mmCIF file with all atom_site columns, C-alpha atoms in Angstrom:
data_model
loop_
_atom_site.group_PDB
_atom_site.id
_atom_site.type_symbol
_atom_site.label_atom_id
_atom_site.label_alt_id
_atom_site.label_comp_id
_atom_site.label_asym_id
_atom_site.label_entity_id
_atom_site.label_seq_id
_atom_site.pdbx_PDB_ins_code
_atom_site.Cartn_x
_atom_site.Cartn_y
_atom_site.Cartn_z
_atom_site.occupancy
_atom_site.B_iso_or_equiv
_atom_site.pdbx_formal_charge
_atom_site.auth_seq_id
_atom_site.auth_comp_id
_atom_site.auth_asym_id
_atom_site.auth_atom_id
_atom_site.pdbx_PDB_model_num
ATOM 1   C CA . MET L 1 1   ? 6.472   -9.141  3.334   1.00 0.00 ? 1   MET L CA 1
ATOM 2   C CA . ALA L 1 2   ? 7.683   -9.809  7.378   1.00 0.00 ? 2   ALA L CA 1
ATOM 3   C CA . GLY L 1 3   ? 11.325  -7.786  7.944   1.00 0.00 ? 3   GLY L CA 1
ATOM 4   C CA . ALA L 1 4   ? 10.410  -4.511  6.521   1.00 0.00 ? 4   ALA L CA 1
ATOM 5   C CA . ALA L 1 5   ? 12.367  -1.931  8.750   1.00 0.00 ? 5   ALA L CA 1
ATOM 6   C CA . ALA L 1 6   ? 9.362   0.119   10.227  1.00 0.00 ? 6   ALA L CA 1
ATOM 7   C CA . ALA L 1 7   ? 10.416  3.551   8.297   1.00 0.00 ? 7   ALA L CA 1
ATOM 8   C CA . LEU L 1 8   ? 8.410   5.231   6.011   1.00 0.00 ? 8   LEU L CA 1
ATOM 9   C CA . ALA L 1 9   ? 10.906  5.061   2.095   1.00 0.00 ? 9   ALA L CA 1
ATOM 10  C CA . ARG L 1 10  ? 12.155  8.273   1.284   1.00 0.00 ? 10  ARG L CA 1
ATOM 11  C CA . THR L 1 11  ? 10.795  8.563   -2.685  1.00 0.00 ? 11  THR L CA 1
ATOM 12  C CA . PRO L 1 12  ? 12.237  11.636  -5.294  1.00 0.00 ? 12  PRO L CA 1
ATOM 13  C CA . GLU L 1 13  ? 9.523   13.868  -6.555  1.00 0.00 ? 13  GLU L CA 1
ATOM 14  C CA . PRO L 1 14  ? 8.129   12.191  -8.463  1.00 0.00 ? 14  PRO L CA 1
ATOM 15  C CA . PRO L 1 15  ? 7.131   10.885  -10.787 1.00 0.00 ? 15  PRO L CA 1
ATOM 16  C CA . TYR L 1 16  ? 8.427   7.464   -10.494 1.00 0.00 ? 16  TYR L CA 1
ATOM 17  C CA . TYR L 1 17  ? 6.163   4.099   -10.090 1.00 0.00 ? 17  TYR L CA 1
ATOM 18  C CA . ALA L 1 18  ? 4.691   2.321   -7.317  1.00 0.00 ? 18  ALA L CA 1
ATOM 19  C CA . VAL L 1 19  ? 3.702   -1.716  -7.039  1.00 0.00 ? 19  VAL L CA 1
ATOM 20  C CA . ILE L 1 20  ? 0.990   -2.106  -4.509  1.00 0.00 ? 20  ILE L CA 1
ATOM 21  C CA . PHE L 1 21  ? 0.525   -5.612  -4.491  1.00 0.00 ? 21  PHE L CA 1
ATOM 22  C CA . THR L 1 22  ? -1.559  -6.965  -1.481  1.00 0.00 ? 22  THR L CA 1
ATOM 23  C CA . SER L 1 23  ? -1.696  -10.242 -0.728  1.00 0.00 ? 23  SER L CA 1
ATOM 24  C CA . LEU L 1 24  ? -3.802  -13.051 1.313   1.00 0.00 ? 24  LEU L CA 1
ATOM 25  C CA . ARG L 1 25  ? -2.102  -15.736 2.996   1.00 0.00 ? 25  ARG L CA 1
ATOM 26  C CA . THR L 1 26  ? -3.461  -19.722 3.076   1.00 0.00 ? 26  THR L CA 1
ATOM 27  C CA . GLN L 1 27  ? -2.224  -19.469 7.175   1.00 0.00 ? 27  GLN L CA 1
ATOM 28  C CA . ASP L 1 28  ? -2.259  -17.480 10.115  1.00 0.00 ? 28  ASP L CA 1
ATOM 29  C CA . ASP L 1 29  ? 0.769   -15.850 10.518  1.00 0.00 ? 29  ASP L CA 1
ATOM 30  C CA . SER L 1 30  ? 1.709   -17.652 14.457  1.00 0.00 ? 30  SER L CA 1
ATOM 31  C CA . GLY L 1 31  ? 1.490   -20.292 12.765  1.00 0.00 ? 31  GLY L CA 1
ATOM 32  C CA . VAL L 1 32  ? 4.073   -22.631 10.869  1.00 0.00 ? 32  VAL L CA 1
ATOM 33  C CA . ASP L 1 33  ? 4.869   -20.550 8.455   1.00 0.00 ? 33  ASP L CA 1
ATOM 34  C CA . ASN L 1 34  ? 6.958   -23.261 5.903   1.00 0.00 ? 34  ASN L CA 1
ATOM 35  C CA . GLY L 1 35  ? 9.840   -20.536 4.933   1.00 0.00 ? 35  GLY L CA 1
ATOM 36  C CA . TYR L 1 36  ? 7.504   -17.405 4.322   1.00 0.00 ? 36  TYR L CA 1
ATOM 37  C CA . GLY L 1 37  ? 9.424   -14.956 7.112   1.00 0.00 ? 37  GLY L CA 1
ATOM 38  C CA . ASP L 1 38  ? 12.562  -16.112 5.701   1.00 0.00 ? 38  ASP L CA 1
ATOM 39  C CA . MET L 1 39  ? 12.162  -15.046 2.059   1.00 0.00 ? 39  MET L CA 1
ATOM 40  C CA . SER L 1 40  ? 10.221  -11.852 2.420   1.00 0.00 ? 40  SER L CA 1
ATOM 41  C CA . ALA L 1 41  ? 12.958  -10.643 4.479   1.00 0.00 ? 41  ALA L CA 1
ATOM 42  C CA . LEU L 1 42  ? 15.443  -11.757 1.369   1.00 0.00 ? 42  LEU L CA 1
ATOM 43  C CA . MET L 1 43  ? 13.602  -10.939 -0.971  1.00 0.00 ? 43  MET L CA 1
ATOM 44  C CA . LEU L 1 44  ? 13.329  -7.538  0.745   1.00 0.00 ? 44  LEU L CA 1
ATOM 45  C CA . THR L 1 45  ? 17.084  -7.323  0.681   1.00 0.00 ? 45  THR L CA 1
ATOM 46  C CA . LEU L 1 46  ? 17.625  -8.442  -3.042  1.00 0.00 ? 46  LEU L CA 1
ATOM 47  C CA . ALA L 1 47  ? 14.557  -5.635  -4.422  1.00 0.00 ? 47  ALA L CA 1
ATOM 48  C CA . ALA L 1 48  ? 16.893  -2.719  -2.142  1.00 0.00 ? 48  ALA L CA 1
ATOM 49  C CA . GLN L 1 49  ? 19.741  -4.281  -4.448  1.00 0.00 ? 49  GLN L CA 1
ATOM 50  C CA . GLN L 1 50  ? 18.016  -3.851  -7.892  1.00 0.00 ? 50  GLN L CA 1
ATOM 51  C CA . ASP L 1 51  ? 18.718  -0.538  -10.049 1.00 0.00 ? 51  ASP L CA 1
ATOM 52  C CA . GLY L 1 52  ? 16.441  1.558   -10.130 1.00 0.00 ? 52  GLY L CA 1
ATOM 53  C CA . TYR L 1 53  ? 14.911  0.496   -6.412  1.00 0.00 ? 53  TYR L CA 1
ATOM 54  C CA . LEU L 1 54  ? 13.747  3.301   -4.561  1.00 0.00 ? 54  LEU L CA 1
ATOM 55  C CA . GLY L 1 55  ? 12.157  2.164   -1.142  1.00 0.00 ? 55  GLY L CA 1
ATOM 56  C CA . VAL L 1 56  ? 9.535   0.212   0.012   1.00 0.00 ? 56  VAL L CA 1
ATOM 57  C CA . GLU L 1 57  ? 6.947   0.293   2.552   1.00 0.00 ? 57  GLU L CA 1
ATOM 58  C CA . SER L 1 58  ? 5.455   -2.997  4.354   1.00 0.00 ? 58  SER L CA 1
ATOM 59  C CA . ALA L 1 59  ? 2.706   -4.338  6.962   1.00 0.00 ? 59  ALA L CA 1
ATOM 60  C CA . ARG L 1 60  ? 0.427   -7.071  7.856   1.00 0.00 ? 60  ARG L CA 1
ATOM 61  C CA . SER L 1 61  ? -2.377  -7.543  10.134  1.00 0.00 ? 61  SER L CA 1
ATOM 62  C CA . ALA L 1 62  ? -5.053  -9.271  8.263   1.00 0.00 ? 62  ALA L CA 1
ATOM 63  C CA . LEU L 1 63  ? -3.589  -8.395  4.737   1.00 0.00 ? 63  LEU L CA 1
ATOM 64  C CA . GLY L 1 64  ? -0.473  -7.395  3.181   1.00 0.00 ? 64  GLY L CA 1
ATOM 65  C CA . ILE L 1 65  ? 0.619   -4.401  2.108   1.00 0.00 ? 65  ILE L CA 1
ATOM 66  C CA . THR L 1 66  ? 3.946   -4.354  0.198   1.00 0.00 ? 66  THR L CA 1
ATOM 67  C CA . VAL L 1 67  ? 5.154   -1.009  -1.878  1.00 0.00 ? 67  VAL L CA 1
ATOM 68  C CA . SER L 1 68  ? 7.432   -1.369  -3.458  1.00 0.00 ? 68  SER L CA 1
ATOM 69  C CA . TYR L 1 69  ? 9.249   2.103   -5.203  1.00 0.00 ? 69  TYR L CA 1
ATOM 70  C CA . TRP L 1 70  ? 10.847  2.444   -8.001  1.00 0.00 ? 70  TRP L CA 1
ATOM 71  C CA . ARG L 1 71  ? 12.651  4.851   -10.989 1.00 0.00 ? 71  ARG L CA 1
ATOM 72  C CA . ASP L 1 72  ? 10.944  3.283   -14.539 1.00 0.00 ? 72  ASP L CA 1
ATOM 73  C CA . LEU L 1 73  ? 8.566   0.738   -16.106 1.00 0.00 ? 73  LEU L CA 1
ATOM 74  C CA . ASP L 1 74  ? 12.035  -0.824  -17.178 1.00 0.00 ? 74  ASP L CA 1
ATOM 75  C CA . ALA L 1 75  ? 13.065  -1.429  -14.004 1.00 0.00 ? 75  ALA L CA 1
ATOM 76  C CA . ILE L 1 76  ? 9.488   -3.313  -12.364 1.00 0.00 ? 76  ILE L CA 1
ATOM 77  C CA . LYS L 1 77  ? 10.183  -5.844  -15.025 1.00 0.00 ? 77  LYS L CA 1
ATOM 78  C CA . THR L 1 78  ? 13.803  -6.538  -15.051 1.00 0.00 ? 78  THR L CA 1
ATOM 79  C CA . TRP L 1 79  ? 12.779  -7.072  -10.851 1.00 0.00 ? 79  TRP L CA 1
ATOM 80  C CA . LYS L 1 80  ? 9.823   -8.815  -11.429 1.00 0.00 ? 80  LYS L CA 1
ATOM 81  C CA . ARG L 1 81  ? 12.086  -11.290 -14.184 1.00 0.00 ? 81  ARG L CA 1
ATOM 82  C CA . HIS L 1 82  ? 15.124  -12.074 -11.235 1.00 0.00 ? 82  HIS L CA 1
ATOM 83  C CA . VAL L 1 83  ? 15.836  -15.846 -11.353 1.00 0.00 ? 83  VAL L CA 1
ATOM 84  C CA . ASP L 1 84  ? 15.624  -15.708 -7.102  1.00 0.00 ? 84  ASP L CA 1
ATOM 85  C CA . HIS L 1 85  ? 12.409  -13.316 -7.158  1.00 0.00 ? 85  HIS L CA 1
ATOM 86  C CA . ALA L 1 86  ? 11.243  -15.074 -9.716  1.00 0.00 ? 86  ALA L CA 1
ATOM 87  C CA . ALA L 1 87  ? 11.168  -18.938 -7.090  1.00 0.00 ? 87  ALA L CA 1
ATOM 88  C CA . ALA L 1 88  ? 9.915   -16.496 -4.525  1.00 0.00 ? 88  ALA L CA 1
ATOM 89  C CA . GLN L 1 89  ? 6.615   -15.713 -6.586  1.00 0.00 ? 89  GLN L CA 1
ATOM 90  C CA . LYS L 1 90  ? 6.256   -19.223 -7.664  1.00 0.00 ? 90  LYS L CA 1
ATOM 91  C CA . ARG L 1 91  ? 6.451   -20.489 -3.870  1.00 0.00 ? 91  ARG L CA 1
ATOM 92  C CA . GLY L 1 92  ? 4.135   -17.646 -3.152  1.00 0.00 ? 92  GLY L CA 1
ATOM 93  C CA . ARG L 1 93  ? 1.623   -19.177 -5.830  1.00 0.00 ? 93  ARG L CA 1
ATOM 94  C CA . GLU L 1 94  ? 1.689   -22.550 -5.048  1.00 0.00 ? 94  GLU L CA 1
ATOM 95  C CA . GLU L 1 95  ? 2.622   -22.409 -0.510  1.00 0.00 ? 95  GLU L CA 1
ATOM 96  C CA . TRP L 1 96  ? 2.090   -18.533 0.684   1.00 0.00 ? 96  TRP L CA 1
ATOM 97  C CA . TYR L 1 97  ? -1.294  -16.918 -0.329  1.00 0.00 ? 97  TYR L CA 1
ATOM 98  C CA . SER L 1 98  ? -4.736  -17.850 -1.482  1.00 0.00 ? 98  SER L CA 1
ATOM 99  C CA . ALA L 1 99  ? -4.894  -14.902 -3.004  1.00 0.00 ? 99  ALA L CA 1
ATOM 100 C CA . TYR L 1 100 ? -2.499  -11.584 -4.448  1.00 0.00 ? 100 TYR L CA 1
ATOM 101 C CA . ARG L 1 101 ? -2.984  -8.198  -6.366  1.00 0.00 ? 101 ARG L CA 1
ATOM 102 C CA . VAL L 1 102 ? -0.276  -6.745  -8.002  1.00 0.00 ? 102 VAL L CA 1
ATOM 103 C CA . ARG L 1 103 ? -0.765  -3.152  -9.315  1.00 0.00 ? 103 ARG L CA 1
ATOM 104 C CA . ILE L 1 104 ? 1.416   -0.640  -11.099 1.00 0.00 ? 104 ILE L CA 1
ATOM 105 C CA . SER L 1 105 ? 1.045   3.000   -10.698 1.00 0.00 ? 105 SER L CA 1
ATOM 106 C CA . LYS L 1 106 ? 2.624   5.644   -11.753 1.00 0.00 ? 106 LYS L CA 1
ATOM 107 C CA . VAL L 1 107 ? 3.002   7.993   -8.524  1.00 0.00 ? 107 VAL L CA 1
ATOM 108 C CA . GLU L 1 108 ? 2.218   11.488  -9.871  1.00 0.00 ? 108 GLU L CA 1
ATOM 109 C CA . ARG L 1 109 ? 2.104   13.767  -6.369  1.00 0.00 ? 109 ARG L CA 1
ATOM 110 C CA . GLU L 1 110 ? 3.549   13.043  -2.709  1.00 0.00 ? 110 GLU L CA 1
ATOM 111 C CA . TYR L 1 111 ? 3.209   14.575  0.641   1.00 0.00 ? 111 TYR L CA 1
ATOM 112 C CA . GLY L 1 112 ? 3.281   14.444  4.001   1.00 0.00 ? 112 GLY L CA 1
ATOM 113 C CA . MET L 1 113 ? 4.741   15.490  7.293   1.00 0.00 ? 113 MET L CA 1
ATOM 114 C CA . MET M 1 1   ? -6.145  2.079   9.798   1.00 0.00 ? 1   MET M CA 1
ATOM 115 C CA . ALA M 1 2   ? -8.258  -0.335  11.290  1.00 0.00 ? 2   ALA M CA 1
ATOM 116 C CA . GLY M 1 3   ? -11.597 -1.262  10.486  1.00 0.00 ? 3   GLY M CA 1
ATOM 117 C CA . ALA M 1 4   ? -10.233 -2.257  6.795   1.00 0.00 ? 4   ALA M CA 1
ATOM 118 C CA . ALA M 1 5   ? -12.465 -5.626  5.963   1.00 0.00 ? 5   ALA M CA 1
ATOM 119 C CA . ALA M 1 6   ? -9.821  -8.943  5.734   1.00 0.00 ? 6   ALA M CA 1
ATOM 120 C CA . ALA M 1 7   ? -10.322 -8.271  1.954   1.00 0.00 ? 7   ALA M CA 1
ATOM 121 C CA . LEU M 1 8   ? -8.349  -7.289  -1.223  1.00 0.00 ? 8   LEU M CA 1
ATOM 122 C CA . ALA M 1 9   ? -10.273 -5.341  -3.163  1.00 0.00 ? 9   ALA M CA 1
ATOM 123 C CA . ARG M 1 10  ? -12.086 -5.448  -6.424  1.00 0.00 ? 10  ARG M CA 1
ATOM 124 C CA . THR M 1 11  ? -10.772 -3.035  -8.760  1.00 0.00 ? 11  THR M CA 1
ATOM 125 C CA . PRO M 1 12  ? -11.763 -2.835  -12.455 1.00 0.00 ? 12  PRO M CA 1
ATOM 126 C CA . GLU M 1 13  ? -9.710  -2.975  -15.549 1.00 0.00 ? 13  GLU M CA 1
ATOM 127 C CA . PRO M 1 14  ? -7.437  -0.037  -14.767 1.00 0.00 ? 14  PRO M CA 1
ATOM 128 C CA . PRO M 1 15  ? -6.856  2.768   -15.031 1.00 0.00 ? 15  PRO M CA 1
ATOM 129 C CA . TYR M 1 16  ? -8.146  4.438   -12.446 1.00 0.00 ? 16  TYR M CA 1
ATOM 130 C CA . TYR M 1 17  ? -6.375  5.599   -8.841  1.00 0.00 ? 17  TYR M CA 1
ATOM 131 C CA . ALA M 1 18  ? -4.746  4.754   -6.300  1.00 0.00 ? 18  ALA M CA 1
ATOM 132 C CA . VAL M 1 19  ? -4.199  7.282   -2.898  1.00 0.00 ? 19  VAL M CA 1
ATOM 133 C CA . ILE M 1 20  ? -1.159  4.651   -0.806  1.00 0.00 ? 20  ILE M CA 1
ATOM 134 C CA . PHE M 1 21  ? -1.568  6.052   2.656   1.00 0.00 ? 21  PHE M CA 1
ATOM 135 C CA . THR M 1 22  ? 1.522   5.003   4.648   1.00 0.00 ? 22  THR M CA 1
ATOM 136 C CA . SER M 1 23  ? 1.949   6.352   8.744   1.00 0.00 ? 23  SER M CA 1
ATOM 137 C CA . LEU M 1 24  ? 4.157   6.062   11.791  1.00 0.00 ? 24  LEU M CA 1
ATOM 138 C CA . ARG M 1 25  ? 1.726   5.663   14.857  1.00 0.00 ? 25  ARG M CA 1
ATOM 139 C CA . THR M 1 26  ? 2.918   9.045   17.714  1.00 0.00 ? 26  THR M CA 1
ATOM 140 C CA . GLN M 1 27  ? 2.011   5.555   20.282  1.00 0.00 ? 27  GLN M CA 1
ATOM 141 C CA . ASP M 1 28  ? 1.930   1.421   20.173  1.00 0.00 ? 28  ASP M CA 1
ATOM 142 C CA . ASP M 1 29  ? -2.162  0.314   19.523  1.00 0.00 ? 29  ASP M CA 1
ATOM 143 C CA . SER M 1 30  ? -1.850  -1.178  21.933  1.00 0.00 ? 30  SER M CA 1
ATOM 144 C CA . GLY M 1 31  ? -2.347  1.801   24.343  1.00 0.00 ? 31  GLY M CA 1
ATOM 145 C CA . VAL M 1 32  ? -4.987  4.461   24.347  1.00 0.00 ? 32  VAL M CA 1
ATOM 146 C CA . ASP M 1 33  ? -5.622  5.383   21.014  1.00 0.00 ? 33  ASP M CA 1
ATOM 147 C CA . ASN M 1 34  ? -7.566  8.849   21.955  1.00 0.00 ? 34  ASN M CA 1
ATOM 148 C CA . GLY M 1 35  ? -9.862  7.717   19.676  1.00 0.00 ? 35  GLY M CA 1
ATOM 149 C CA . TYR M 1 36  ? -7.769  6.443   16.376  1.00 0.00 ? 36  TYR M CA 1
ATOM 150 C CA . GLY M 1 37  ? -9.678  3.654   16.171  1.00 0.00 ? 37  GLY M CA 1
ATOM 151 C CA . ASP M 1 38  ? -13.012 4.581   15.658  1.00 0.00 ? 38  ASP M CA 1
ATOM 152 C CA . MET M 1 39  ? -12.368 7.028   13.250  1.00 0.00 ? 39  MET M CA 1
ATOM 153 C CA . SER M 1 40  ? -10.622 5.112   10.970  1.00 0.00 ? 40  SER M CA 1
ATOM 154 C CA . ALA M 1 41  ? -13.201 3.245   11.168  1.00 0.00 ? 41  ALA M CA 1
ATOM 155 C CA . LEU M 1 42  ? -15.944 6.029   10.699  1.00 0.00 ? 42  LEU M CA 1
ATOM 156 C CA . MET M 1 43  ? -12.987 6.842   7.842   1.00 0.00 ? 43  MET M CA 1
ATOM 157 C CA . LEU M 1 44  ? -13.395 3.831   6.008   1.00 0.00 ? 44  LEU M CA 1
ATOM 158 C CA . THR M 1 45  ? -17.237 3.714   6.280   1.00 0.00 ? 45  THR M CA 1
ATOM 159 C CA . LEU M 1 46  ? -17.561 7.200   4.177   1.00 0.00 ? 46  LEU M CA 1
ATOM 160 C CA . ALA M 1 47  ? -14.911 6.860   1.893   1.00 0.00 ? 47  ALA M CA 1
ATOM 161 C CA . ALA M 1 48  ? -17.011 4.067   0.527   1.00 0.00 ? 48  ALA M CA 1
ATOM 162 C CA . GLN M 1 49  ? -19.779 5.962   0.317   1.00 0.00 ? 49  GLN M CA 1
ATOM 163 C CA . GLN M 1 50  ? -18.130 8.607   -1.858  1.00 0.00 ? 50  GLN M CA 1
ATOM 164 C CA . ASP M 1 51  ? -19.112 9.141   -5.595  1.00 0.00 ? 51  ASP M CA 1
ATOM 165 C CA . GLY M 1 52  ? -15.866 7.376   -7.293  1.00 0.00 ? 52  GLY M CA 1
ATOM 166 C CA . TYR M 1 53  ? -15.068 5.486   -4.272  1.00 0.00 ? 53  TYR M CA 1
ATOM 167 C CA . LEU M 1 54  ? -13.498 1.925   -5.834  1.00 0.00 ? 54  LEU M CA 1
ATOM 168 C CA . GLY M 1 55  ? -12.533 0.232   -2.655  1.00 0.00 ? 55  GLY M CA 1
ATOM 169 C CA . VAL M 1 56  ? -9.721  0.261   0.285   1.00 0.00 ? 56  VAL M CA 1
ATOM 170 C CA . GLU M 1 57  ? -7.088  -2.080  1.649   1.00 0.00 ? 57  GLU M CA 1
ATOM 171 C CA . SER M 1 58  ? -5.218  -1.873  5.116   1.00 0.00 ? 58  SER M CA 1
ATOM 172 C CA . ALA M 1 59  ? -2.638  -3.339  7.149   1.00 0.00 ? 59  ALA M CA 1
ATOM 173 C CA . ARG M 1 60  ? -0.879  -2.652  9.773   1.00 0.00 ? 60  ARG M CA 1
ATOM 174 C CA . SER M 1 61  ? 2.441   -3.681  11.835  1.00 0.00 ? 61  SER M CA 1
ATOM 175 C CA . ALA M 1 62  ? 5.944   -1.689  12.242  1.00 0.00 ? 62  ALA M CA 1
ATOM 176 C CA . LEU M 1 63  ? 3.735   0.892   9.961   1.00 0.00 ? 63  LEU M CA 1
ATOM 177 C CA . GLY M 1 64  ? 0.532   1.498   8.474   1.00 0.00 ? 64  GLY M CA 1
ATOM 178 C CA . ILE M 1 65  ? -0.515  1.162   4.925   1.00 0.00 ? 65  ILE M CA 1
ATOM 179 C CA . THR M 1 66  ? -4.232  1.691   3.642   1.00 0.00 ? 66  THR M CA 1
ATOM 180 C CA . VAL M 1 67  ? -4.646  1.758   -0.330  1.00 0.00 ? 67  VAL M CA 1
ATOM 181 C CA . SER M 1 68  ? -7.943  3.508   -1.521  1.00 0.00 ? 68  SER M CA 1
ATOM 182 C CA . TYR M 1 69  ? -8.912  2.898   -5.026  1.00 0.00 ? 69  TYR M CA 1
ATOM 183 C CA . TRP M 1 70  ? -10.773 6.025   -6.876  1.00 0.00 ? 70  TRP M CA 1
ATOM 184 C CA . ARG M 1 71  ? -12.254 6.361   -10.241 1.00 0.00 ? 71  ARG M CA 1
ATOM 185 C CA . ASP M 1 72  ? -10.011 9.964   -11.104 1.00 0.00 ? 72  ASP M CA 1
ATOM 186 C CA . LEU M 1 73  ? -8.571  12.866  -9.465  1.00 0.00 ? 73  LEU M CA 1
ATOM 187 C CA . ASP M 1 74  ? -11.640 14.808  -9.167  1.00 0.00 ? 74  ASP M CA 1
ATOM 188 C CA . ALA M 1 75  ? -13.239 11.704  -6.839  1.00 0.00 ? 75  ALA M CA 1
ATOM 189 C CA . ILE M 1 76  ? -9.690  11.712  -4.497  1.00 0.00 ? 76  ILE M CA 1
ATOM 190 C CA . LYS M 1 77  ? -9.956  15.640  -4.186  1.00 0.00 ? 77  LYS M CA 1
ATOM 191 C CA . THR M 1 78  ? -13.741 15.584  -3.310  1.00 0.00 ? 78  THR M CA 1
ATOM 192 C CA . TRP M 1 79  ? -12.759 13.270  -0.698  1.00 0.00 ? 79  TRP M CA 1
ATOM 193 C CA . LYS M 1 80  ? -9.868  14.826  0.433   1.00 0.00 ? 80  LYS M CA 1
ATOM 194 C CA . ARG M 1 81  ? -11.626 18.119  1.018   1.00 0.00 ? 81  ARG M CA 1
ATOM 195 C CA . HIS M 1 82  ? -15.150 16.475  3.146   1.00 0.00 ? 82  HIS M CA 1
ATOM 196 C CA . VAL M 1 83  ? -15.404 18.004  5.800   1.00 0.00 ? 83  VAL M CA 1
ATOM 197 C CA . ASP M 1 84  ? -15.379 15.481  8.379   1.00 0.00 ? 84  ASP M CA 1
ATOM 198 C CA . HIS M 1 85  ? -12.144 13.852  6.229   1.00 0.00 ? 85  HIS M CA 1
ATOM 199 C CA . ALA M 1 86  ? -10.934 16.878  6.934   1.00 0.00 ? 86  ALA M CA 1
ATOM 200 C CA . ALA M 1 87  ? -11.607 17.283  10.350  1.00 0.00 ? 87  ALA M CA 1
ATOM 201 C CA . ALA M 1 88  ? -9.809  13.491  10.526  1.00 0.00 ? 88  ALA M CA 1
ATOM 202 C CA . GLN M 1 89  ? -6.862  14.730  9.161   1.00 0.00 ? 89  GLN M CA 1
ATOM 203 C CA . LYS M 1 90  ? -6.642  17.003  11.139  1.00 0.00 ? 90  LYS M CA 1
ATOM 204 C CA . ARG M 1 91  ? -6.321  15.441  14.278  1.00 0.00 ? 91  ARG M CA 1
ATOM 205 C CA . GLY M 1 92  ? -4.422  12.117  12.293  1.00 0.00 ? 92  GLY M CA 1
ATOM 206 C CA . ARG M 1 93  ? -1.628  15.834  11.776  1.00 0.00 ? 93  ARG M CA 1
ATOM 207 C CA . GLU M 1 94  ? -1.349  17.214  15.435  1.00 0.00 ? 94  GLU M CA 1
ATOM 208 C CA . GLU M 1 95  ? -2.096  13.463  17.118  1.00 0.00 ? 95  GLU M CA 1
ATOM 209 C CA . TRP M 1 96  ? -1.700  10.109  16.076  1.00 0.00 ? 96  TRP M CA 1
ATOM 210 C CA . TYR M 1 97  ? 0.531   10.139  13.404  1.00 0.00 ? 97  TYR M CA 1
ATOM 211 C CA . SER M 1 98  ? 4.646   11.161  14.393  1.00 0.00 ? 98  SER M CA 1
ATOM 212 C CA . ALA M 1 99  ? 5.233   11.141  9.944   1.00 0.00 ? 99  ALA M CA 1
ATOM 213 C CA . TYR M 1 100 ? 2.684   10.104  7.590   1.00 0.00 ? 100 TYR M CA 1
ATOM 214 C CA . ARG M 1 101 ? 2.917   9.992   3.154   1.00 0.00 ? 101 ARG M CA 1
ATOM 215 C CA . VAL M 1 102 ? 0.618   10.488  0.183   1.00 0.00 ? 102 VAL M CA 1
ATOM 216 C CA . ARG M 1 103 ? 1.244   8.831   -2.533  1.00 0.00 ? 103 ARG M CA 1
ATOM 217 C CA . ILE M 1 104 ? -1.292  9.556   -5.425  1.00 0.00 ? 104 ILE M CA 1
ATOM 218 C CA . SER M 1 105 ? -0.358  6.692   -7.733  1.00 0.00 ? 105 SER M CA 1
ATOM 219 C CA . LYS M 1 106 ? -2.915  5.557   -11.366 1.00 0.00 ? 106 LYS M CA 1
ATOM 220 C CA . VAL M 1 107 ? -3.341  2.363   -11.582 1.00 0.00 ? 107 VAL M CA 1
ATOM 221 C CA . GLU M 1 108 ? -1.752  1.354   -15.691 1.00 0.00 ? 108 GLU M CA 1
ATOM 222 C CA . ARG M 1 109 ? -1.519  -2.229  -14.958 1.00 0.00 ? 109 ARG M CA 1
ATOM 223 C CA . GLU M 1 110 ? -2.955  -4.553  -12.529 1.00 0.00 ? 110 GLU M CA 1
ATOM 224 C CA . TYR M 1 111 ? -3.005  -8.726  -12.128 1.00 0.00 ? 111 TYR M CA 1
ATOM 225 C CA . GLY M 1 112 ? -2.718  -11.058 -9.371  1.00 0.00 ? 112 GLY M CA 1
ATOM 226 C CA . MET M 1 113 ? -4.988  -14.894 -8.526  1.00 0.00 ? 113 MET M CA 1
#
């Protein structure tokens, strides 16, 4: 997704959940994006308003990776079904992505610098 | 990291593990990289040779995200302690990264298109 802040997410002590979304675009990002950039930014804003949201990290080069962090599986499920998010997912499948994977994972340990 | 293939990882049926590595560089990638690009490519090659390695996905824009996939926690631990990888981690802390997070997570569910 586009529009993510250039900062690492400040997540709480594990356990919590990570949704790892990886994707290949249907076209080069330098071309017309068919509303992709605006929708990505809107989804990041909306996600941040959901109950149980803990943060997001996003980058795109040859492929795109967006990792969003959540308190529990219920929060992930509720966000997946959010009406605006569901519409974005549909456009993603139909227009923006040639392939994508969603991996739902439980963060057991975190460290860093 | 640099050097990752422009493809989504083909991982097996869950459960398996994901190591989510997110980082901020000390300097712009357009400048001199102090060996970062070469080391990143070497680490991706070496990781792929480890027992229990399942795949990797990597992207960098304002921040970098590399997600590597592993069969189990033992495989992750062995790779973390690999002598060449340990040297790369040290240079990362001292030269390449202003901040990073490592999150070790268990993938419970995967789907996509």
